[in-house]
């Protein structure tokens, strides 16, 4: 991971990053005007931010409710062991489950924390059966989100 302060990102770079996090479809002309640079200087800055890895990628966000998957479920997964090969097998398998939006290796009393999206409880039951069949899974504990209070895609700079 890059540390913005250590990488010498200045006020103008922060302005560029903030603007692009709000709207990744800004043209270079629009972006240059927003941050007060010439178009060529702005493009050079953006390319530098991309090449350094500070800009990871460009994406668009889909409203999960609009595609019929309004439910968020947080799933705690415990494996039957923590040997490197068991962790690797699970991690490889979990990447093939499209409903898994996030997966974190955790410290504490569970091995992984997942955020999955589902249509409803029947859809989750189907997914639960798939998750329990993954390599090394000993236990799956689930919590359904009742309401999203904060959901951000922009990092504070």
mmCIF file of C-alpha atoms in Angstrom:
data_model
loop_
_atom_site.group_PDB
_atom_site.id
_atom_site.type_symbol
_atom_site.label_atom_id
_atom_site.label_comp_id
_atom_site.label_asym_id
_atom_site.label_seq_id
_atom_site.Cartn_x
_atom_site.Cartn_y
_atom_site.Cartn_z
ATOM 1 C CA UNK A 1 0.000 0.000 0.000
ATOM 2 C CA UNK A 2 1.108 3.473 -0.772
ATOM 3 C CA UNK A 3 1.282 6.170 1.875
ATOM 4 C CA UNK A 4 0.147 9.425 0.273
ATOM 5 C CA UNK A 5 2.324 11.586 2.545
ATOM 6 C CA UNK A 6 5.429 9.457 1.939
ATOM 7 C CA UNK A 7 4.947 9.408 -1.825
ATOM 8 C CA UNK A 8 5.131 13.185 -2.041
ATOM 9 C CA UNK A 9 1.535 13.703 -3.108
ATOM 10 C CA UNK A 10 0.882 17.405 -2.871
ATOM 11 C CA UNK A 11 -2.216 19.585 -2.613
ATOM 12 C CA UNK A 12 -2.857 19.466 -6.360
ATOM 13 C CA UNK A 13 -2.548 15.671 -6.480
ATOM 14 C CA UNK A 14 -5.002 15.464 -3.575
ATOM 15 C CA UNK A 15 -7.412 17.709 -5.488
ATOM 16 C CA UNK A 16 -7.087 15.461 -8.551
ATOM 17 C CA UNK A 17 -7.666 12.320 -6.475
ATOM 18 C CA UNK A 18 -10.643 13.854 -4.665
ATOM 19 C CA UNK A 19 -12.265 14.953 -7.935
ATOM 20 C CA UNK A 20 -11.728 11.588 -9.631
ATOM 21 C CA UNK A 21 -13.077 9.693 -6.613
ATOM 22 C CA UNK A 22 -16.285 11.738 -6.901
ATOM 23 C CA UNK A 23 -16.531 11.329 -10.668
ATOM 24 C CA UNK A 24 -14.151 9.003 -12.483
ATOM 25 C CA UNK A 25 -15.662 10.000 -15.818
ATOM 26 C CA UNK A 26 -14.364 13.557 -15.709
ATOM 27 C CA UNK A 27 -12.580 14.471 -18.910
ATOM 28 C CA UNK A 28 -9.038 15.747 -18.636
ATOM 29 C CA UNK A 29 -10.317 19.182 -19.683
ATOM 30 C CA UNK A 30 -12.899 19.216 -16.867
ATOM 31 C CA UNK A 31 -10.401 17.886 -14.334
ATOM 32 C CA UNK A 32 -7.746 20.428 -15.299
ATOM 33 C CA UNK A 33 -10.258 23.243 -14.878
ATOM 34 C CA UNK A 34 -11.382 21.919 -11.489
ATOM 35 C CA UNK A 35 -7.856 21.716 -10.074
ATOM 36 C CA UNK A 36 -6.469 24.812 -11.763
ATOM 37 C CA UNK A 37 -3.900 23.238 -14.082
ATOM 38 C CA UNK A 38 -3.281 23.272 -17.809
ATOM 39 C CA UNK A 39 -4.600 20.210 -19.600
ATOM 40 C CA UNK A 40 -1.109 18.852 -20.302
ATOM 41 C CA UNK A 41 0.073 19.356 -16.712
ATOM 42 C CA UNK A 42 -3.083 17.711 -15.390
ATOM 43 C CA UNK A 43 -2.673 14.722 -17.696
ATOM 44 C CA UNK A 44 0.967 14.301 -16.606
ATOM 45 C CA UNK A 45 -0.121 14.331 -12.952
ATOM 46 C CA UNK A 46 -2.864 11.769 -13.532
ATOM 47 C CA UNK A 47 -0.478 9.475 -15.437
ATOM 48 C CA UNK A 48 2.068 9.755 -12.604
ATOM 49 C CA UNK A 49 -0.631 8.861 -10.055
ATOM 50 C CA UNK A 50 -1.639 5.869 -12.193
ATOM 51 C CA UNK A 51 1.930 4.662 -12.785
ATOM 52 C CA UNK A 52 2.821 4.959 -9.098
ATOM 53 C CA UNK A 53 -0.197 2.810 -8.186
ATOM 54 C CA UNK A 54 -1.902 5.517 -6.146
ATOM 55 C CA UNK A 55 -4.740 5.398 -8.686
ATOM 56 C CA UNK A 56 -5.501 1.697 -8.573
ATOM 57 C CA UNK A 57 -8.217 1.513 -11.245
ATOM 58 C CA UNK A 58 -11.352 3.183 -12.575
ATOM 59 C CA UNK A 59 -14.764 1.633 -11.923
ATOM 60 C CA UNK A 60 -18.446 2.439 -12.024
ATOM 61 C CA UNK A 61 -20.796 1.425 -9.235
ATOM 62 C CA UNK A 62 -24.055 -0.452 -9.727
ATOM 63 C CA UNK A 63 -26.908 -0.060 -7.245
ATOM 64 C CA UNK A 64 -27.262 -3.585 -5.859
ATOM 65 C CA UNK A 65 -30.966 -3.114 -5.102
ATOM 66 C CA UNK A 66 -31.615 -2.102 -8.705
ATOM 67 C CA UNK A 67 -30.241 -5.438 -9.907
ATOM 68 C CA UNK A 68 -32.338 -7.447 -7.446
ATOM 69 C CA UNK A 69 -29.673 -8.100 -4.776
ATOM 70 C CA UNK A 70 -30.590 -5.646 -1.990
ATOM 71 C CA UNK A 71 -29.422 -7.801 0.919
ATOM 72 C CA UNK A 72 -26.006 -7.541 2.567
ATOM 73 C CA UNK A 73 -24.929 -10.426 4.747
ATOM 74 C CA UNK A 74 -21.748 -10.461 6.806
ATOM 75 C CA UNK A 75 -20.433 -13.985 7.033
ATOM 76 C CA UNK A 76 -17.808 -15.148 9.510
ATOM 77 C CA UNK A 77 -15.996 -18.248 8.289
ATOM 78 C CA UNK A 78 -13.924 -20.571 10.467
ATOM 79 C CA UNK A 79 -11.698 -23.139 8.785
ATOM 80 C CA UNK A 80 -10.758 -26.550 10.159
ATOM 81 C CA UNK A 81 -7.114 -25.452 10.357
ATOM 82 C CA UNK A 82 -4.878 -22.497 9.666
ATOM 83 C CA UNK A 83 -2.088 -24.152 7.733
ATOM 84 C CA UNK A 84 -0.973 -22.093 4.745
ATOM 85 C CA UNK A 85 -2.310 -24.660 2.267
ATOM 86 C CA UNK A 86 -5.764 -24.611 3.925
ATOM 87 C CA UNK A 87 -5.876 -20.816 3.800
ATOM 88 C CA UNK A 88 -4.712 -20.818 0.164
ATOM 89 C CA UNK A 89 -7.289 -23.418 -0.886
ATOM 90 C CA UNK A 90 -10.119 -21.448 0.719
ATOM 91 C CA UNK A 91 -8.911 -18.147 -0.723
ATOM 92 C CA UNK A 92 -8.677 -19.587 -4.219
ATOM 93 C CA UNK A 93 -12.183 -21.073 -3.948
ATOM 94 C CA UNK A 94 -13.830 -17.961 -2.489
ATOM 95 C CA UNK A 95 -12.720 -15.862 -5.469
ATOM 96 C CA UNK A 96 -15.014 -17.977 -7.675
ATOM 97 C CA UNK A 97 -18.185 -17.056 -5.734
ATOM 98 C CA UNK A 98 -19.604 -13.965 -7.465
ATOM 99 C CA UNK A 99 -21.861 -12.935 -4.579
ATOM 100 C CA UNK A 100 -18.798 -12.378 -2.366
ATOM 101 C CA UNK A 101 -18.106 -8.662 -2.623
ATOM 102 C CA UNK A 102 -15.374 -8.536 0.017
ATOM 103 C CA UNK A 103 -13.301 -11.144 1.834
ATOM 104 C CA UNK A 104 -10.859 -10.401 4.633
ATOM 105 C CA UNK A 105 -8.442 -12.678 6.466
ATOM 106 C CA UNK A 106 -9.054 -11.802 10.109
ATOM 107 C CA UNK A 107 -7.348 -11.952 13.455
ATOM 108 C CA UNK A 108 -9.452 -13.080 16.392
ATOM 109 C CA UNK A 109 -11.994 -15.846 16.741
ATOM 110 C CA UNK A 110 -12.858 -16.329 13.046
ATOM 111 C CA UNK A 111 -10.611 -16.815 10.043
ATOM 112 C CA UNK A 112 -12.449 -14.783 7.392
ATOM 113 C CA UNK A 113 -15.073 -12.076 7.215
ATOM 114 C CA UNK A 114 -17.111 -11.845 4.021
ATOM 115 C CA UNK A 115 -19.654 -9.365 2.750
ATOM 116 C CA UNK A 116 -22.023 -11.066 0.361
ATOM 117 C CA UNK A 117 -25.009 -9.749 -1.548
ATOM 118 C CA UNK A 118 -28.251 -11.683 -1.871
ATOM 119 C CA UNK A 119 -31.797 -11.293 -3.158
ATOM 120 C CA UNK A 120 -33.510 -12.646 -0.029
ATOM 121 C CA UNK A 121 -33.232 -15.350 2.631
ATOM 122 C CA UNK A 122 -33.877 -18.151 0.131
ATOM 123 C CA UNK A 123 -31.059 -16.818 -2.007
ATOM 124 C CA UNK A 124 -28.840 -16.714 1.065
ATOM 125 C CA UNK A 125 -29.708 -20.339 1.915
ATOM 126 C CA UNK A 126 -28.507 -21.351 -1.555
ATOM 127 C CA UNK A 127 -25.314 -19.334 -1.049
ATOM 128 C CA UNK A 128 -24.830 -20.693 2.491
ATOM 129 C CA UNK A 129 -24.871 -24.227 1.102
ATOM 130 C CA UNK A 130 -22.222 -23.221 -1.446
ATOM 131 C CA UNK A 131 -20.032 -21.577 1.220
ATOM 132 C CA UNK A 132 -20.167 -24.548 3.582
ATOM 133 C CA UNK A 133 -18.954 -26.756 0.730
ATOM 134 C CA UNK A 134 -15.774 -24.754 0.148
ATOM 135 C CA UNK A 135 -12.420 -26.333 1.084
ATOM 136 C CA UNK A 136 -11.702 -26.416 4.800
ATOM 137 C CA UNK A 137 -14.861 -24.659 5.995
ATOM 138 C CA UNK A 138 -15.725 -25.778 9.518
ATOM 139 C CA UNK A 139 -18.267 -23.131 10.549
ATOM 140 C CA UNK A 140 -20.222 -20.294 8.937
ATOM 141 C CA UNK A 141 -21.958 -17.625 11.031
ATOM 142 C CA UNK A 142 -24.114 -15.019 9.343
ATOM 143 C CA UNK A 143 -25.503 -11.604 10.233
ATOM 144 C CA UNK A 144 -27.988 -9.852 7.974
ATOM 145 C CA UNK A 145 -27.563 -6.091 7.637
ATOM 146 C CA UNK A 146 -30.845 -4.367 8.402
ATOM 147 C CA UNK A 147 -29.934 -1.004 6.897
ATOM 148 C CA UNK A 148 -26.878 0.643 5.405
ATOM 149 C CA UNK A 149 -25.932 3.658 7.488
ATOM 150 C CA UNK A 150 -22.664 4.650 5.752
ATOM 151 C CA UNK A 151 -21.289 3.407 2.466
ATOM 152 C CA UNK A 152 -18.309 5.213 1.008
ATOM 153 C CA UNK A 153 -16.209 4.694 -2.056
ATOM 154 C CA UNK A 154 -13.974 7.739 -1.570
ATOM 155 C CA UNK A 155 -10.954 7.617 0.704
ATOM 156 C CA UNK A 156 -10.232 10.633 2.909
ATOM 157 C CA UNK A 157 -7.148 12.457 1.658
#
